[in-house]
Short mmCIF file of C-alpha atoms in Angstrom, two decimals:
data_model
loop_
_atom_site.label_atom_id
_atom_site.label_comp_id
_atom_site.label_asym_id
_atom_site.label_seq_id
_atom_site.Cartn_x
_atom_site.Cartn_y
_atom_site.Cartn_z
CA MET A 1 100.57 107.76 81.65
CA LYS A 2 103.50 106.43 79.68
CA TYR A 3 102.18 102.84 79.94
CA GLN A 4 98.48 102.04 80.42
CA LEU A 5 97.01 99.12 82.34
CA ASP A 6 97.34 96.42 79.66
CA ASP A 7 100.42 97.79 77.88
CA LYS A 8 103.50 95.57 77.75
CA PRO A 9 106.75 97.58 78.06
CA ARG A 10 109.82 96.49 76.11
CA ALA A 11 112.39 94.23 77.75
CA PHE A 12 114.61 96.84 79.43
CA PRO A 13 111.78 99.07 80.74
CA MET A 14 109.96 95.91 81.86
CA LEU A 15 113.03 94.87 83.86
CA MET A 16 113.47 98.31 85.42
CA TYR A 17 109.81 98.71 86.34
CA GLY A 18 109.77 95.16 87.71
CA LEU A 19 112.79 95.94 89.89
CA GLN A 20 111.02 99.13 90.97
CA TRP A 21 107.95 97.24 92.20
CA PHE A 22 110.17 94.56 93.74
CA SER A 23 112.16 97.17 95.68
CA ILE A 24 108.92 98.70 97.00
CA ALA A 25 107.47 95.34 98.04
CA VAL A 26 110.58 94.24 99.94
CA PRO A 27 110.51 96.80 102.82
CA SER A 28 107.00 95.83 103.97
CA LEU A 29 107.91 92.14 103.80
CA LEU A 30 111.05 92.70 105.85
CA ILE A 31 109.40 95.02 108.36
CA ILE A 32 106.22 93.09 109.16
CA GLY A 33 107.82 89.67 108.72
CA SER A 34 110.60 90.55 111.16
CA VAL A 35 108.12 91.93 113.70
CA VAL A 36 106.01 88.75 113.63
CA ALA A 37 109.05 86.47 113.79
CA VAL A 38 110.43 88.34 116.81
CA LEU A 39 107.02 88.48 118.53
CA GLN A 40 106.82 84.69 118.29
CA GLY A 41 110.28 84.27 119.80
CA ARG A 42 112.01 82.70 116.81
CA ASP A 43 115.80 82.45 116.65
CA VAL A 44 117.76 83.91 113.70
CA PRO A 45 117.62 80.81 111.42
CA ALA A 46 113.88 80.46 112.12
CA GLN A 47 113.38 84.16 111.37
CA ILE A 48 115.08 83.77 107.99
CA MET A 49 112.97 80.68 107.25
CA TYR A 50 109.84 82.64 108.17
CA MET A 51 110.88 85.39 105.75
CA GLN A 52 111.54 82.84 102.99
CA LYS A 53 108.02 81.44 103.30
CA LEU A 54 106.51 84.93 103.46
CA PHE A 55 108.38 86.01 100.29
CA ALA A 56 107.16 82.88 98.47
CA VAL A 57 103.49 83.27 99.45
CA CYS A 58 103.33 87.00 98.65
CA GLY A 59 105.20 86.57 95.36
CA LEU A 60 102.90 83.74 94.25
CA VAL A 61 99.74 85.68 95.19
CA MET A 62 101.01 88.78 93.35
CA PHE A 63 101.71 86.69 90.23
CA VAL A 64 98.22 85.14 90.26
CA GLN A 65 96.44 88.41 91.07
CA VAL A 66 98.02 90.38 88.24
CA LEU A 67 97.36 87.72 85.59
CA TRP A 68 94.05 86.14 86.67
CA GLY A 69 92.72 87.98 89.74
CA HIS A 70 91.92 91.69 89.81
CA ARG A 71 94.47 92.27 86.98
CA LEU A 72 95.55 95.63 88.44
CA PRO A 73 99.02 96.98 89.32
CA LEU A 74 98.79 96.34 93.06
CA ILE A 75 101.64 95.34 95.36
CA VAL A 76 100.99 92.30 97.53
CA GLY A 77 102.47 92.25 101.00
CA PRO A 78 101.80 91.00 104.53
CA ALA A 79 98.57 92.36 106.04
CA SER A 80 99.38 94.62 108.97
CA VAL A 81 95.76 94.31 110.20
CA LEU A 82 96.45 90.61 110.86
CA LEU A 83 99.42 91.64 112.99
CA LEU A 84 96.88 93.00 115.46
CA GLY A 85 95.19 89.60 115.50
CA ILE A 86 98.51 87.92 116.23
CA VAL A 87 99.12 90.29 119.15
CA ALA A 88 95.57 89.90 120.51
CA GLY A 89 95.41 86.14 120.03
CA THR A 90 95.99 84.07 123.16
CA GLY A 91 96.54 80.70 121.52
CA SER A 92 99.61 78.95 120.19
CA ALA A 93 101.24 79.59 116.83
CA ALA A 94 99.25 76.68 115.35
CA ALA A 95 95.99 78.25 116.61
CA ILE A 96 96.96 81.62 115.13
CA TYR A 97 97.72 80.25 111.68
CA THR A 98 94.66 78.00 111.76
CA ALA A 99 92.59 81.15 112.32
CA ILE A 100 94.33 82.86 109.39
CA ALA A 101 93.63 79.89 107.12
CA MET A 102 89.97 79.77 108.16
CA GLY A 103 89.53 83.53 107.72
CA GLY A 104 91.01 83.35 104.24
CA ALA A 105 88.72 80.46 103.27
CA CYS A 106 85.65 82.40 104.46
CA ILE A 107 86.64 85.46 102.43
CA ALA A 108 87.24 83.35 99.31
CA LEU A 109 83.83 81.68 99.73
CA LEU A 110 82.10 85.03 100.17
CA ALA A 111 83.86 86.50 97.13
CA PHE A 112 83.33 83.65 94.66
CA SER A 113 79.71 83.17 95.75
CA GLY A 114 78.92 86.73 94.64
CA GLY A 115 78.31 88.17 98.11
CA LEU A 116 80.60 91.15 97.48
CA GLY A 117 78.54 92.69 94.67
CA LYS A 118 76.44 94.87 96.94
CA ILE A 119 79.40 95.83 99.11
CA GLN A 120 81.29 97.39 96.18
CA LYS A 121 78.46 99.85 95.46
CA ILE A 122 79.13 101.74 98.69
CA PHE A 123 82.64 102.74 97.55
CA THR A 124 81.91 106.07 95.86
CA PRO A 125 84.78 108.19 94.41
CA ARG A 126 84.83 110.34 97.58
CA VAL A 127 85.11 107.25 99.78
CA VAL A 128 87.94 105.91 97.63
CA VAL A 129 89.86 109.19 97.87
CA VAL A 130 89.55 109.25 101.65
CA ILE A 131 90.75 105.65 101.88
CA LEU A 132 93.85 106.55 99.87
CA VAL A 133 94.50 109.51 102.17
CA LEU A 134 93.96 107.35 105.25
CA VAL A 135 96.65 104.90 104.18
CA ALA A 136 99.27 107.66 104.04
CA VAL A 137 98.10 109.22 107.30
CA THR A 138 97.91 106.03 109.36
CA LEU A 139 101.34 104.87 108.19
CA SER A 140 102.87 108.05 109.62
CA PRO A 141 103.68 106.53 113.06
CA LEU A 142 105.45 103.60 111.39
CA ILE A 143 107.33 105.95 109.06
CA LEU A 144 108.37 108.06 112.05
CA ARG A 145 109.62 105.05 114.03
CA LEU A 146 111.58 103.73 111.08
CA SER A 147 113.04 107.16 110.25
CA MET A 148 114.35 107.63 113.79
CA GLY A 149 116.26 104.37 113.39
CA GLN A 150 117.70 102.05 115.99
CA THR A 151 120.84 103.98 116.98
CA SER A 152 121.38 106.47 119.79
CA ASN A 153 120.90 109.48 117.51
CA PRO A 154 117.18 109.54 116.55
CA ALA A 155 117.23 113.25 115.64
CA GLY A 156 120.13 112.76 113.23
CA ASN A 157 118.48 109.69 111.74
CA LEU A 158 115.24 111.61 111.19
CA VAL A 159 117.10 114.42 109.41
CA PHE A 160 118.87 111.84 107.23
CA ALA A 161 115.55 110.19 106.31
CA LEU A 162 113.93 113.54 105.46
CA LEU A 163 116.87 114.56 103.27
CA LEU A 164 116.87 111.18 101.50
CA ALA A 165 113.12 111.41 100.83
CA LEU A 166 113.61 114.95 99.51
CA MET A 167 116.39 113.76 97.19
CA MET A 168 114.09 111.02 95.90
CA LEU A 169 111.40 113.62 95.15
CA LEU A 170 113.94 115.75 93.28
CA GLY A 171 115.21 112.66 91.46
CA ASN A 172 111.68 111.91 90.30
CA LYS A 173 111.49 115.47 88.95
CA TRP A 174 114.90 115.57 87.26
CA LEU A 175 115.36 112.00 85.98
CA ASN A 176 113.84 110.99 82.67
CA GLY A 177 112.60 107.79 81.06
CA VAL A 178 113.15 104.50 82.80
CA TRP A 179 115.49 106.09 85.35
CA LYS A 180 112.49 107.82 86.85
CA SER A 181 111.11 104.39 87.68
CA MET A 182 114.28 103.50 89.59
CA VAL A 183 114.04 106.31 92.15
CA VAL A 184 113.00 104.03 95.03
CA LEU A 185 115.55 101.35 94.13
CA LEU A 186 118.32 103.94 93.83
CA GLY A 187 117.20 105.49 97.10
CA LEU A 188 117.39 102.14 98.91
CA VAL A 189 120.83 101.24 97.51
CA LEU A 190 122.55 104.62 97.62
CA GLY A 191 120.86 105.61 100.87
CA SER A 192 122.06 102.43 102.55
CA LEU A 193 125.63 102.97 101.32
CA VAL A 194 125.71 106.56 102.55
CA TYR A 195 124.12 105.66 105.90
CA PHE A 196 126.57 102.82 106.52
CA SER A 197 129.48 105.12 105.65
CA LEU A 198 128.28 107.53 108.36
CA VAL A 199 127.40 105.13 111.20
CA GLY A 200 129.61 102.15 110.37
CA TRP A 201 129.26 99.04 108.24
CA PRO A 202 127.29 95.98 109.42
CA GLY A 203 129.21 93.09 110.89
CA GLY A 204 128.16 90.58 108.24
CA LEU A 205 125.34 88.32 107.16
CA PRO A 206 123.41 86.27 109.73
CA ALA A 207 124.60 82.69 110.12
CA LEU A 208 122.68 80.27 107.89
CA LEU A 209 121.77 76.68 108.64
CA PRO A 210 122.95 73.76 106.47
CA LEU A 211 120.54 72.71 103.74
CA ALA A 212 119.38 69.55 105.56
CA GLN A 213 118.51 71.47 108.73
CA THR A 214 116.80 74.17 106.68
CA GLY A 215 114.52 71.58 105.07
CA GLU A 216 113.72 70.02 108.44
CA LEU A 217 112.88 73.45 109.88
CA PHE A 218 110.66 74.22 106.89
CA PHE A 219 108.51 71.10 107.15
CA SER A 220 108.27 71.29 110.94
CA SER A 221 106.87 74.83 110.67
CA LEU A 222 103.91 73.87 108.44
CA VAL A 223 100.48 73.66 110.08
CA TRP A 224 99.68 70.01 109.45
CA GLN A 225 97.13 69.67 112.26
CA PRO A 226 94.67 72.56 112.79
CA GLU A 227 94.25 73.89 116.32
CA PHE A 228 91.09 75.81 117.23
CA ASP A 229 91.17 78.43 119.97
CA LEU A 230 88.00 80.55 120.45
CA PRO A 231 89.66 83.82 121.65
CA THR A 232 92.13 83.64 118.78
CA LEU A 233 89.34 82.99 116.27
CA LEU A 234 87.38 85.98 117.62
CA ALA A 235 90.44 88.22 117.43
CA PHE A 236 91.01 87.28 113.81
CA PHE A 237 87.33 87.72 112.96
CA PHE A 238 87.73 91.45 113.59
CA SER A 239 91.08 91.47 111.80
CA PHE A 240 89.59 89.88 108.68
CA VAL A 241 86.71 92.37 108.64
CA ALA A 242 89.43 95.02 108.56
CA LEU A 243 91.28 93.10 105.85
CA MET A 244 88.17 93.00 103.63
CA ILE A 245 87.67 96.76 103.92
CA ASN A 246 91.34 97.34 103.18
CA GLU A 247 91.37 94.97 100.20
CA LEU A 248 88.23 96.42 98.61
CA GLY A 249 89.54 99.93 99.19
CA SER A 250 92.84 99.09 97.49
CA ILE A 251 91.16 97.54 94.44
CA GLN A 252 88.61 100.33 94.12
CA GLY A 253 91.25 103.02 94.64
CA VAL A 254 93.58 101.83 91.88
CA GLY A 255 90.68 100.92 89.59
CA ALA A 256 89.16 104.41 89.93
CA MET A 257 92.52 106.07 89.43
CA LEU A 258 93.15 104.15 86.18
CA GLY A 259 89.55 104.13 84.96
CA ALA A 260 89.58 100.33 84.77
CA GLY A 261 86.43 98.64 83.50
CA ASN A 262 84.38 95.77 84.95
CA MET A 263 85.32 96.63 88.54
CA ALA A 264 82.70 94.30 90.01
CA GLU A 265 84.39 91.27 88.43
CA ARG A 266 87.86 92.55 89.33
CA GLY A 267 86.80 92.99 92.95
CA LYS A 268 85.25 89.53 93.10
CA LYS A 269 88.32 87.77 91.70
CA GLY A 270 90.77 89.94 93.61
CA MET A 271 89.08 89.31 96.95
CA GLY A 272 88.78 85.60 96.17
CA ILE A 273 92.49 85.24 95.38
CA THR A 274 93.37 87.20 98.53
CA GLY A 275 91.23 84.81 100.56
CA LEU A 276 92.91 81.77 99.02
CA GLY A 277 96.29 83.41 99.58
CA ASN A 278 95.52 83.77 103.29
CA THR A 279 94.48 80.12 103.44
CA LEU A 280 97.82 79.17 101.87
CA ALA A 281 99.66 81.48 104.27
CA GLY A 282 97.94 79.88 107.25
CA PHE A 283 99.04 76.44 106.08
CA PHE A 284 102.62 77.63 105.64
CA GLY A 285 102.55 79.28 109.06
CA VAL A 286 103.04 82.93 108.01
CA ILE A 287 100.98 86.10 108.21
CA GLY A 288 98.46 86.43 105.37
CA PRO A 289 98.86 88.66 102.26
CA ILE A 290 96.84 91.66 101.10
CA ASP A 291 96.97 94.17 98.24
CA TYR A 292 98.63 97.39 99.32
CA SER A 293 96.99 100.77 98.77
CA MET A 294 100.36 102.48 98.28
CA SER A 295 100.35 101.42 94.62
CA PRO A 296 98.63 104.64 93.37
CA GLY A 297 101.53 106.62 94.75
CA VAL A 298 104.02 104.51 92.82
CA ILE A 299 101.95 104.78 89.63
CA ALA A 300 101.71 108.54 89.98
CA ALA A 301 105.44 108.84 90.60
CA THR A 302 106.56 106.58 87.72
CA GLN A 303 103.76 107.25 85.19
CA CYS A 304 103.63 103.50 84.56
CA ALA A 305 100.24 101.83 85.11
CA SER A 306 101.08 98.56 83.33
CA ARG A 307 100.34 95.47 85.39
CA TYR A 308 102.90 93.25 83.69
CA PRO A 309 106.04 94.47 85.54
CA LEU A 310 104.40 93.17 88.73
CA VAL A 311 104.47 89.67 87.24
CA LEU A 312 108.26 89.98 87.17
CA ALA A 313 108.26 91.42 90.69
CA GLY A 314 106.24 88.44 91.95
CA LEU A 315 108.62 85.98 90.32
CA LEU A 316 111.60 87.78 91.87
CA LEU A 317 110.02 87.44 95.31
CA VAL A 318 109.55 83.70 94.77
CA LEU A 319 113.13 83.31 93.53
CA CYS A 320 114.47 85.21 96.55
CA SER A 321 112.59 82.85 98.84
CA LEU A 322 114.70 79.98 97.51
CA VAL A 323 117.99 81.64 98.51
CA PRO A 324 118.23 82.35 102.27
CA GLY A 325 121.47 84.30 101.75
CA ILE A 326 119.59 86.92 99.73
CA ILE A 327 116.97 87.27 102.48
CA GLY A 328 119.74 87.71 105.03
CA PHE A 329 121.45 90.33 102.87
CA MET A 330 118.27 92.33 102.32
CA SER A 331 117.58 92.34 106.04
CA LEU A 332 120.63 94.61 106.38
CA ILE A 333 118.81 97.59 104.79
CA PRO A 334 118.71 100.23 107.57
CA ALA A 335 115.33 101.07 109.05
CA VAL A 336 116.10 104.76 108.39
CA VAL A 337 116.33 104.13 104.65
CA MET A 338 113.10 102.11 104.68
CA GLY A 339 111.40 104.99 106.46
CA ALA A 340 112.60 107.45 103.81
CA ALA A 341 111.34 105.20 100.98
CA LEU A 342 107.92 104.87 102.62
CA LEU A 343 107.76 108.64 103.17
CA TYR A 344 108.46 109.23 99.47
CA VAL A 345 105.88 106.71 98.27
CA MET A 346 103.19 107.91 100.69
CA SER A 347 103.80 111.54 99.68
CA ALA A 348 103.25 110.58 96.05
CA GLN A 349 100.09 108.68 96.98
CA LEU A 350 98.71 111.62 98.96
CA ALA A 351 99.35 113.90 96.00
CA ALA A 352 97.60 111.47 93.64
CA SER A 353 94.58 111.18 95.94
CA LEU A 354 94.24 114.97 96.14
CA GLN A 355 94.38 115.14 92.34
CA MET A 356 91.58 112.57 92.19
CA LEU A 357 89.54 114.55 94.72
CA VAL A 358 89.72 117.63 92.47
CA ARG A 359 89.06 115.67 89.27
CA GLU A 360 86.01 113.88 90.71
CA LYS A 361 84.70 117.11 92.33
CA GLY A 362 84.74 115.32 95.67
CA VAL A 363 84.22 118.49 97.74
CA VAL A 364 81.37 120.68 96.51
CA ASP A 365 79.79 121.86 99.78
CA PHE A 366 80.30 121.84 103.55
CA TYR A 367 78.97 118.33 104.14
CA SER A 368 81.07 116.73 101.41
CA GLY A 369 84.08 118.52 102.93
CA VAL A 370 83.28 117.20 106.40
CA THR A 371 82.95 113.71 104.94
CA VAL A 372 86.59 113.97 103.91
CA ALA A 373 87.94 115.94 106.88
CA PHE A 374 86.43 114.15 109.90
CA PRO A 375 87.58 110.58 109.04
CA VAL A 376 91.10 111.88 108.35
CA MET A 377 91.23 113.75 111.67
CA LEU A 378 89.84 110.72 113.51
CA SER A 379 92.44 108.42 111.95
CA ILE A 380 95.24 110.81 112.98
CA LEU A 381 94.02 110.86 116.59
CA ILE A 382 93.81 107.05 116.75
CA ALA A 383 97.11 106.52 114.94
CA PHE A 384 98.98 108.58 117.53
CA LEU A 385 97.14 107.29 120.62
CA PRO A 386 99.59 106.47 123.44
CA PRO A 387 100.06 102.70 123.85
CA VAL A 388 98.67 102.86 127.40
CA VAL A 389 95.35 104.12 126.00
CA VAL A 390 95.23 101.43 123.30
CA GLU A 391 95.84 98.75 125.94
CA HIS A 392 92.63 99.80 127.72
CA ILE A 393 90.57 98.94 124.63
CA PRO A 394 89.07 95.43 125.00
CA ALA A 395 91.32 92.92 123.25
CA MET A 396 88.55 91.62 121.01
CA ALA A 397 87.71 95.14 119.75
CA ARG A 398 91.28 96.42 119.55
CA PRO A 399 91.83 95.41 115.87
CA ILE A 400 88.92 97.72 114.96
CA LEU A 401 88.80 100.53 117.54
CA GLY A 402 92.58 100.80 117.86
CA ASN A 403 93.24 100.96 114.12
CA GLY A 404 93.09 104.48 112.69
CA PHE A 405 92.75 103.23 109.12
CA ILE A 406 89.78 100.99 109.85
CA MET A 407 87.96 103.54 111.99
CA GLY A 408 88.52 106.16 109.29
CA CYS A 409 87.10 103.79 106.66
CA ILE A 410 84.02 103.01 108.75
CA THR A 411 83.46 106.70 109.48
CA VAL A 412 83.74 107.85 105.86
CA LEU A 413 81.34 105.12 104.76
CA PHE A 414 78.83 106.21 107.41
CA LEU A 415 79.12 109.93 106.62
CA GLU A 416 79.07 109.41 102.86
CA HIS A 417 75.81 107.49 102.97
CA THR A 418 74.11 109.77 105.50
CA LEU A 419 75.27 113.36 104.95
CA ASN A 420 75.60 112.95 101.18
CA ARG A 421 72.89 110.39 100.49
CA GLN A 422 71.05 111.06 97.27
CA HIS A 423 67.27 111.04 97.71
#
């Protein structure tokens, strides 16, 4: 690694690495935030306001996590597992965000009370490696949908995304120094310019509301009065179980990759801050944040493990939330280009997880191999289930049984502590 966990890069590298992390965090914010805003039937100004609040919450949580929480280089973004709770929930928007706030408070209480200590012991190196692999595998359907784009030429869009991802891989190989850290940012900017030159330029920025109306919309969207709806609370119970597994897996994965010390304390603080962040998100009426497991792929690609550039990235997210025009401009990034960037990052993460598997001697016999192989195969099957099959899963169990990542995590934990249990 060029920069270790607690190293502080000089000003220019710090800026470039910070922009790198910022450029990687933005696509997930735009993608999931837009999906939730559209699902809830918001008009364009309300969608932009929703994105502003989501940028602010995620940026603030990232800032706090890196300095006082788990203190690891982890991207913070909207939790896709909570998206399933939003879809399954039958209550109003106030009931949904009340459930998110309550779930976050419960996680924070569990973390700071010390209840997570025993849970962390079950995350062996083999389990961590499989979790990292599962993230890349279960994001494949999303990457495919994004890469095919929204035009009438999905095959051409897919070819464009594959070529752009390949160019980013070659750029990572050929570029040196700080330019290597800008591969994703360059891919987003140059890829968007090339794509627009081929399919036509966008018509312009979305119309923005006057400042007075923006402020009125902001305060009216806060959850001042909680609303409790039992089916919605049950749906989010399963979603927050999934969030806890995902969060612990992310912290353990990056910590194991970097050889960070005092992981029990890092996990406790990291989970606690994530819980408080979800409580804050529920109050602001947006989907809750989580640490993303894609960070190992970025670290492996850039050779920068320093946590301090993420402080800058978090501040940039908060600053962007104050300027709706910037949010509107960033929403113009084509889905095809986002798909290519995610494909590049997930490829790097998969490579890093395989390196860790070899280094930790994760596969030494048939049963240790099955412990890795079966959860991955199961997650692939679930990730590509036809929607009609997923709809037949009971709504309360859908966040667990219909999520390839979560089922893969549960399966690897079961197999690891049965087939490979040390007597």
